[in-house]
Short mmCIF file of C-alpha atoms in Angstrom, two decimals:
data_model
loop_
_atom_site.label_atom_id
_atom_site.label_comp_id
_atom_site.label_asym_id
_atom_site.label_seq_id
_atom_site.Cartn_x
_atom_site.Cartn_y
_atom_site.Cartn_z
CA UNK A 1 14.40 10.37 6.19
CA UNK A 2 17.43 12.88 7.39
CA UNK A 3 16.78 13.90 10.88
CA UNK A 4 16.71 17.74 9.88
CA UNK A 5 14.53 17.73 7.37
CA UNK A 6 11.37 19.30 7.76
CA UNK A 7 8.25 17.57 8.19
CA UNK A 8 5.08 19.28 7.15
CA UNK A 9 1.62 18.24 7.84
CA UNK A 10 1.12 17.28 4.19
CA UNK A 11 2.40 15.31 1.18
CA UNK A 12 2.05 15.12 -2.31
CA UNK A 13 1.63 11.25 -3.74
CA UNK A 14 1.89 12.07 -6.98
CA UNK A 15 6.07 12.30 -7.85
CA UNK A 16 7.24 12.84 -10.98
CA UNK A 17 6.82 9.88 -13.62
CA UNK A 18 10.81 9.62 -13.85
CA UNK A 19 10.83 8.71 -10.29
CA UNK A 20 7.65 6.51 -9.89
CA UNK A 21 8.63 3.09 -11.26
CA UNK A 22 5.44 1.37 -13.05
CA UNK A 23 3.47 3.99 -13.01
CA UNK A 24 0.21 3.66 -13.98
CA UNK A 25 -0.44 -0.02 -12.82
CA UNK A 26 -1.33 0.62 -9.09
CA UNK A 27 -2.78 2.60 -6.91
CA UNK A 28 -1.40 5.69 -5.57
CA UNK A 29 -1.41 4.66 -2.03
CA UNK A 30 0.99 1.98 -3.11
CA UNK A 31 3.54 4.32 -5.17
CA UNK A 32 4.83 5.40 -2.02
CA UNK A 33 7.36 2.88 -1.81
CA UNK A 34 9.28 6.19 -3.62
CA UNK A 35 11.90 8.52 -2.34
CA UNK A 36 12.74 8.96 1.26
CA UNK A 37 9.17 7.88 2.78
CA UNK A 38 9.32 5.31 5.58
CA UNK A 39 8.32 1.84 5.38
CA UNK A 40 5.46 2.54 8.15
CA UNK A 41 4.28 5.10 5.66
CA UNK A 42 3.42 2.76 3.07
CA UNK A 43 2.33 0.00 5.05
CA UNK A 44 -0.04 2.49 6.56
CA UNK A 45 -1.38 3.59 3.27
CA UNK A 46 -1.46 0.25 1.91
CA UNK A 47 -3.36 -0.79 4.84
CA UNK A 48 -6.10 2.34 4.17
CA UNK A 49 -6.64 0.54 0.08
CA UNK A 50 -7.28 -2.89 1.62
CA UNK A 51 -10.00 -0.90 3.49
CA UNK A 52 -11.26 1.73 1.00
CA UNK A 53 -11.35 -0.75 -1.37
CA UNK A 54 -13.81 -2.66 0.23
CA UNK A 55 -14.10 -6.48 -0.30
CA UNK A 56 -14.44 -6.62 -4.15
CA UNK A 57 -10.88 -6.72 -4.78
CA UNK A 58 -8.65 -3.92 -6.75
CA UNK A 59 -8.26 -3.16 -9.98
CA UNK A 60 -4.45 -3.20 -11.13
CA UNK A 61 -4.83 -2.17 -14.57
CA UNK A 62 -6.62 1.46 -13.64
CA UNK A 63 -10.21 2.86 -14.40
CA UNK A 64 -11.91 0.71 -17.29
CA UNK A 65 -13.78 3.02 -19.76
CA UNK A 66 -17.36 3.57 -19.38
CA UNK A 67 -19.36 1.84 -21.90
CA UNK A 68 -21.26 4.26 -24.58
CA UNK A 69 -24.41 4.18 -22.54
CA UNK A 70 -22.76 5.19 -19.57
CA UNK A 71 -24.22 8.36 -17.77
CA UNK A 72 -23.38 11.03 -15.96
CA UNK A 73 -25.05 11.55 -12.80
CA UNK A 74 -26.95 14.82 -13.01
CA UNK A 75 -24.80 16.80 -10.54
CA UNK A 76 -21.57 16.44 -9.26
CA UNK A 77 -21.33 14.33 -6.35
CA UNK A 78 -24.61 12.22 -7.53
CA UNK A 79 -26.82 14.84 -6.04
CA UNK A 80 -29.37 15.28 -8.54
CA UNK A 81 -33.37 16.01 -9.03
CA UNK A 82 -34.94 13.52 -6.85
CA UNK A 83 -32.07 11.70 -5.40
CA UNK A 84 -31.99 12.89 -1.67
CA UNK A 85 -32.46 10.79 0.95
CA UNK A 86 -35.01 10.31 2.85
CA UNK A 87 -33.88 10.06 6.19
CA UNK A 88 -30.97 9.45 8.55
CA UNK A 89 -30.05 6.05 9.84
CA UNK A 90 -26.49 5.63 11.90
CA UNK A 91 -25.76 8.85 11.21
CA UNK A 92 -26.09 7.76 7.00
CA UNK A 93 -28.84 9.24 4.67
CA UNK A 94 -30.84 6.20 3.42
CA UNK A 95 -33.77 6.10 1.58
CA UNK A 96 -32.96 6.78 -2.24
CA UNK A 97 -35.37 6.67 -4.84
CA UNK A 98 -35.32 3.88 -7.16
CA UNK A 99 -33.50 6.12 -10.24
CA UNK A 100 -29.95 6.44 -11.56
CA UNK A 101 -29.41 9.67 -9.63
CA UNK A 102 -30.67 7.48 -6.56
CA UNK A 103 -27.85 4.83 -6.82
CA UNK A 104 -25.10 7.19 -7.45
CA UNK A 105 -26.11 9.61 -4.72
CA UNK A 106 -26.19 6.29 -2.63
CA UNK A 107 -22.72 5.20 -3.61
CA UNK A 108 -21.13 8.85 -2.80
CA UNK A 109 -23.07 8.59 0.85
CA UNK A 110 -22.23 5.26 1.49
CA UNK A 111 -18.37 5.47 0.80
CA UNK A 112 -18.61 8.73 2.71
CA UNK A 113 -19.73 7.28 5.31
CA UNK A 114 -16.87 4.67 5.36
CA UNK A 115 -14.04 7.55 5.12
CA UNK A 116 -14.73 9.57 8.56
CA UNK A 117 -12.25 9.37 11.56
CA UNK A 118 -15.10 7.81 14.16
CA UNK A 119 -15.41 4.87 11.40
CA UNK A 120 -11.67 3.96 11.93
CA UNK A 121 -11.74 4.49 16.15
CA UNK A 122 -14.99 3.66 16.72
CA UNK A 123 -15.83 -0.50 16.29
CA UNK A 124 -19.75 0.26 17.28
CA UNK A 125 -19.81 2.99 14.76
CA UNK A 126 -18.02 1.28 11.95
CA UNK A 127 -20.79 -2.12 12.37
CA UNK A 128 -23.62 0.47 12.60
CA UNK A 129 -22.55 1.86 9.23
CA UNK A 130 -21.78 -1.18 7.73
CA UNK A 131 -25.33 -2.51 8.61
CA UNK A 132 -26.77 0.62 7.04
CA UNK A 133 -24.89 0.28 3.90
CA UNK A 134 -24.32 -3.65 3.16
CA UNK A 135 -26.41 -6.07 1.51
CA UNK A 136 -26.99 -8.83 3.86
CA UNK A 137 -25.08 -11.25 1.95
CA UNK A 138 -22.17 -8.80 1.96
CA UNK A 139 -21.98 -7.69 5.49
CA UNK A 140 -20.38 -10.05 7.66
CA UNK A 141 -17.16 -10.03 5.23
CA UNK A 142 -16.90 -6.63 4.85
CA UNK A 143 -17.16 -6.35 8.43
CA UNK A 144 -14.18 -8.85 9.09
CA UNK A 145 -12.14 -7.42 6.62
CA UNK A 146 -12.94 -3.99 7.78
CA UNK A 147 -12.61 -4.43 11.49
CA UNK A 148 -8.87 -6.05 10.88
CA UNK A 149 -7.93 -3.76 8.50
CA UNK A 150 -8.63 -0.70 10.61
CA UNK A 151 -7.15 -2.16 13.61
CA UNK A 152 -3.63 -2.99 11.60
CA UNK A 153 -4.04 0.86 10.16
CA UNK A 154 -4.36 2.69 13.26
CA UNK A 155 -1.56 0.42 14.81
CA UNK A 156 0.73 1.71 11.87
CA UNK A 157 -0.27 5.01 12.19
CA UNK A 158 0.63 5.32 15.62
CA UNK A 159 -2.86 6.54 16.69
CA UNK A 160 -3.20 6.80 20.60
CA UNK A 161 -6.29 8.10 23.16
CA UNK A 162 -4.28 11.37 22.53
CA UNK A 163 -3.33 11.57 19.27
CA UNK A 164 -7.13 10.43 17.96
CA UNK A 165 -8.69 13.90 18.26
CA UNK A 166 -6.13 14.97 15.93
CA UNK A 167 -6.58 12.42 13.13
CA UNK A 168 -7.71 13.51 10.09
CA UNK A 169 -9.77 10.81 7.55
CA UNK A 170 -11.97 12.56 5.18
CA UNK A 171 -12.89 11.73 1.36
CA UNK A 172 -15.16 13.95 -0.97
CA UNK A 173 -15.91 13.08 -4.48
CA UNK A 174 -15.66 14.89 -7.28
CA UNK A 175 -17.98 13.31 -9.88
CA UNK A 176 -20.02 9.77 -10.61
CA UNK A 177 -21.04 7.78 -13.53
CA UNK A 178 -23.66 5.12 -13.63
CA UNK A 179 -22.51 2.62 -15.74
CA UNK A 180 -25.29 0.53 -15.62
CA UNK A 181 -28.91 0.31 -14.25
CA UNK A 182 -31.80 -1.64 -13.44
CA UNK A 183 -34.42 -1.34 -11.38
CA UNK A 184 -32.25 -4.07 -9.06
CA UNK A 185 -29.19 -3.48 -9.92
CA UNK A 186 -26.45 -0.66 -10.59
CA UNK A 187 -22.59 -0.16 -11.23
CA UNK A 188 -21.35 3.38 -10.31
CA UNK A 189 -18.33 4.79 -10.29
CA UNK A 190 -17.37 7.46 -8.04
CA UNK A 191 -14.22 9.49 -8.55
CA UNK A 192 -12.96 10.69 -5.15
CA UNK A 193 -10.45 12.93 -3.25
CA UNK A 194 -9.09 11.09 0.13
CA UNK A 195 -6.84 12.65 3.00
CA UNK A 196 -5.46 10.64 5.69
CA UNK A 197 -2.98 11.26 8.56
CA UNK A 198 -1.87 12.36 12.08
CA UNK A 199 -0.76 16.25 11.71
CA UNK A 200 1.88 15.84 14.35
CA UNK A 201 5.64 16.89 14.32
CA UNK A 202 6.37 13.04 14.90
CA UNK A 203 3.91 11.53 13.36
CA UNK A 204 4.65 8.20 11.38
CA UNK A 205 2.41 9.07 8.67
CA UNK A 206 1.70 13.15 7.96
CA UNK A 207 -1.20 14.00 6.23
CA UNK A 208 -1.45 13.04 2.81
CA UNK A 209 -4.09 12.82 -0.10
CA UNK A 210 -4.87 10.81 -3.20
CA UNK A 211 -7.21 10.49 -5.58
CA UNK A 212 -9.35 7.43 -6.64
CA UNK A 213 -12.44 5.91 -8.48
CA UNK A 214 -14.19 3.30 -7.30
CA UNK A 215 -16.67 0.84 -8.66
CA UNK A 216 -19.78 0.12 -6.55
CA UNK A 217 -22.25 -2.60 -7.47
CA UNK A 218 -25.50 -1.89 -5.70
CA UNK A 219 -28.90 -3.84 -5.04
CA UNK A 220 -32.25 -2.98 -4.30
CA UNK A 221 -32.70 -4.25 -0.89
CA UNK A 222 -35.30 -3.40 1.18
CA UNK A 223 -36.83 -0.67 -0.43
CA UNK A 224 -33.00 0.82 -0.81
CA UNK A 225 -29.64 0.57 -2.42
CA UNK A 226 -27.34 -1.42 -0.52
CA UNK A 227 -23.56 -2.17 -1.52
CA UNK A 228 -22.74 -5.38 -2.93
CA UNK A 229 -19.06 -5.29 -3.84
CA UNK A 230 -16.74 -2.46 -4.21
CA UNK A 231 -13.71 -2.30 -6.75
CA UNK A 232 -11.16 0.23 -6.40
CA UNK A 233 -8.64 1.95 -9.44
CA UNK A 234 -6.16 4.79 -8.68
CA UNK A 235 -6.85 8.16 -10.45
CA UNK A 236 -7.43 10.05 -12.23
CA UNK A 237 -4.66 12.15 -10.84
CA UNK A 238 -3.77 15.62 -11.21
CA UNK A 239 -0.36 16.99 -10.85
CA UNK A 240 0.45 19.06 -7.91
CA UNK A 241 0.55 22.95 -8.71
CA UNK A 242 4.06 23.97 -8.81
CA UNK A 243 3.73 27.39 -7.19
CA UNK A 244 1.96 25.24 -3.60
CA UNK A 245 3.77 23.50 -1.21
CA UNK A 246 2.63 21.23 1.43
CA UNK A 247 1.52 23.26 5.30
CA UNK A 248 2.58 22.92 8.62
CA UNK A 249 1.24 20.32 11.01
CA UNK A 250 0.29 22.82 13.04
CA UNK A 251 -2.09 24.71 9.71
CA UNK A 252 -3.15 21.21 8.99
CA UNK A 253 -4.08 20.39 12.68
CA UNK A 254 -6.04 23.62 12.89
CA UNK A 255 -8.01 23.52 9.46
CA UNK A 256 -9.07 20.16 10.10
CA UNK A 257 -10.73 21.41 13.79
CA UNK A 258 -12.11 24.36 11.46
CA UNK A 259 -13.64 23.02 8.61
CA UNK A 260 -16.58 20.62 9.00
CA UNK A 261 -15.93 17.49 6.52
CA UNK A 262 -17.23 17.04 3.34
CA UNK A 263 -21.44 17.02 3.02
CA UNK A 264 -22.99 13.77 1.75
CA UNK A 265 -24.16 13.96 -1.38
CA UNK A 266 -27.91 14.24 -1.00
#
């Protein structure tokens, strides 16, 4: 990256086909291997879809289609008639009922809960929320593989005691299907918007976004929904308005101490 060139608190990660070689078979985090971003830029971002993407694995060949029975949840975001929780446990809302609407808004919550800055700095936090959210027979993987991958992501990110306030990590989604359902099992997908980065003027990664879907199996544990495994496709993806342009570190730093993140779902 030329030494005068401007760095602004935010990126686009969706270049132009011409310049994205094999586009469409990965993830977005991992197209950044384009243009004049650094290598701790990608290995930063590859390092948030080992975590995001949970211990299920990735899916390489994008989002499958939904069968013909798949359906919608009955609000955006899985909120729907019915399908708040019923309480808050580690600072997650648990207690969904035993419904569609009750898995997806469970899935949204859950992954939610998995995307905030004190998830990544915080070890007691992150086990808290993994407890909450697991299956027993899932935790203590997604744990390990959680608990390295953060630690390798904040090293590449260059987050310090000082720099941590400033560190934005948010996701929001934008719709769910329920693939399928039982009364002990269910597949949901949840499309989501993520945002990650340090809005600093030297910051090895500036804040950048990406879009992704990802495909929670759940189980009735408990009297709850618990996670089970979690697969993750990039996409869908829009293109970046032409007429917007990325902000200042400095607008980025201030609208993330402004705006309160993303409500969970229900």
């Amino acid at each position: 990256m030329a030494g005068n060139q401007k760095q602004t608190g935010t990126r686009s990660l969706t270049p132009k086909a011409s310049e994205t070689p094999g586009a469409g078979e990965a993830s977005p985090w991992r197209r950044l291997k384009v243009g004049s971003i650094i290598f701790g830029v990608v290995l930063a971002l590859g390092l948030v879809l080992t975590l995001f993407g949970g211990g299920g694995g990735t899916d390489d060949k994008g989002t499958p289609e939904a069968p013909a029975d798949s359906t919608p949840s009955s609000q955006a975001g899985g909120s729907g008639p019915g399908a708040k929780a019923k309480t808050v446990k580690d600072g997650v809302p648990v207690g969904y009922p035993r419904t569609k609407d009750g898995a997806a808004a469970a899935a949204v919550n859950y992954q939610v809960a998995r995307s905030s800055p004190g998830y990544f700095t915080d070890p007691a936090l992150r086990h808290q929320v993994l407890k909450t959210v697991m299956t027993s027979s899932a935790l203590a993987n997604q744990q390990a593989q959680d608990d390295q991958s953060t630690k390798a992501l904040m090293a590449a990110l260059g987050v310090t005691d000082k720099t941590a306030p400033d560190m934005v990590m948010r996701a929001a989604s934008l719709g769910t299907s329920v693939r399928s359902f039982s009364q002990d099992t269910a597949t949901v997908r949840v499309w989501m918007s993520e945002v990650v980065g340090v809005p600093t003027e030297k910051s090895k990664m500036p804040v950048s976004g990406s879009w992704s879907t990802y495909t929670m199996i759940l189980q009735w544990q408990d009297g709850d929904w618990k996670v089970a495994t979690i697969d993750l496709a990039d996409g869908p993806t829009p293109l970046v308005a032409p007429d917007q342009s990325a902000s200042s570190t400095d607008e980025m730093r201030l609208a993330n101490q402004e705006f309160e993140a993303p409500r969970y779902a229900g």
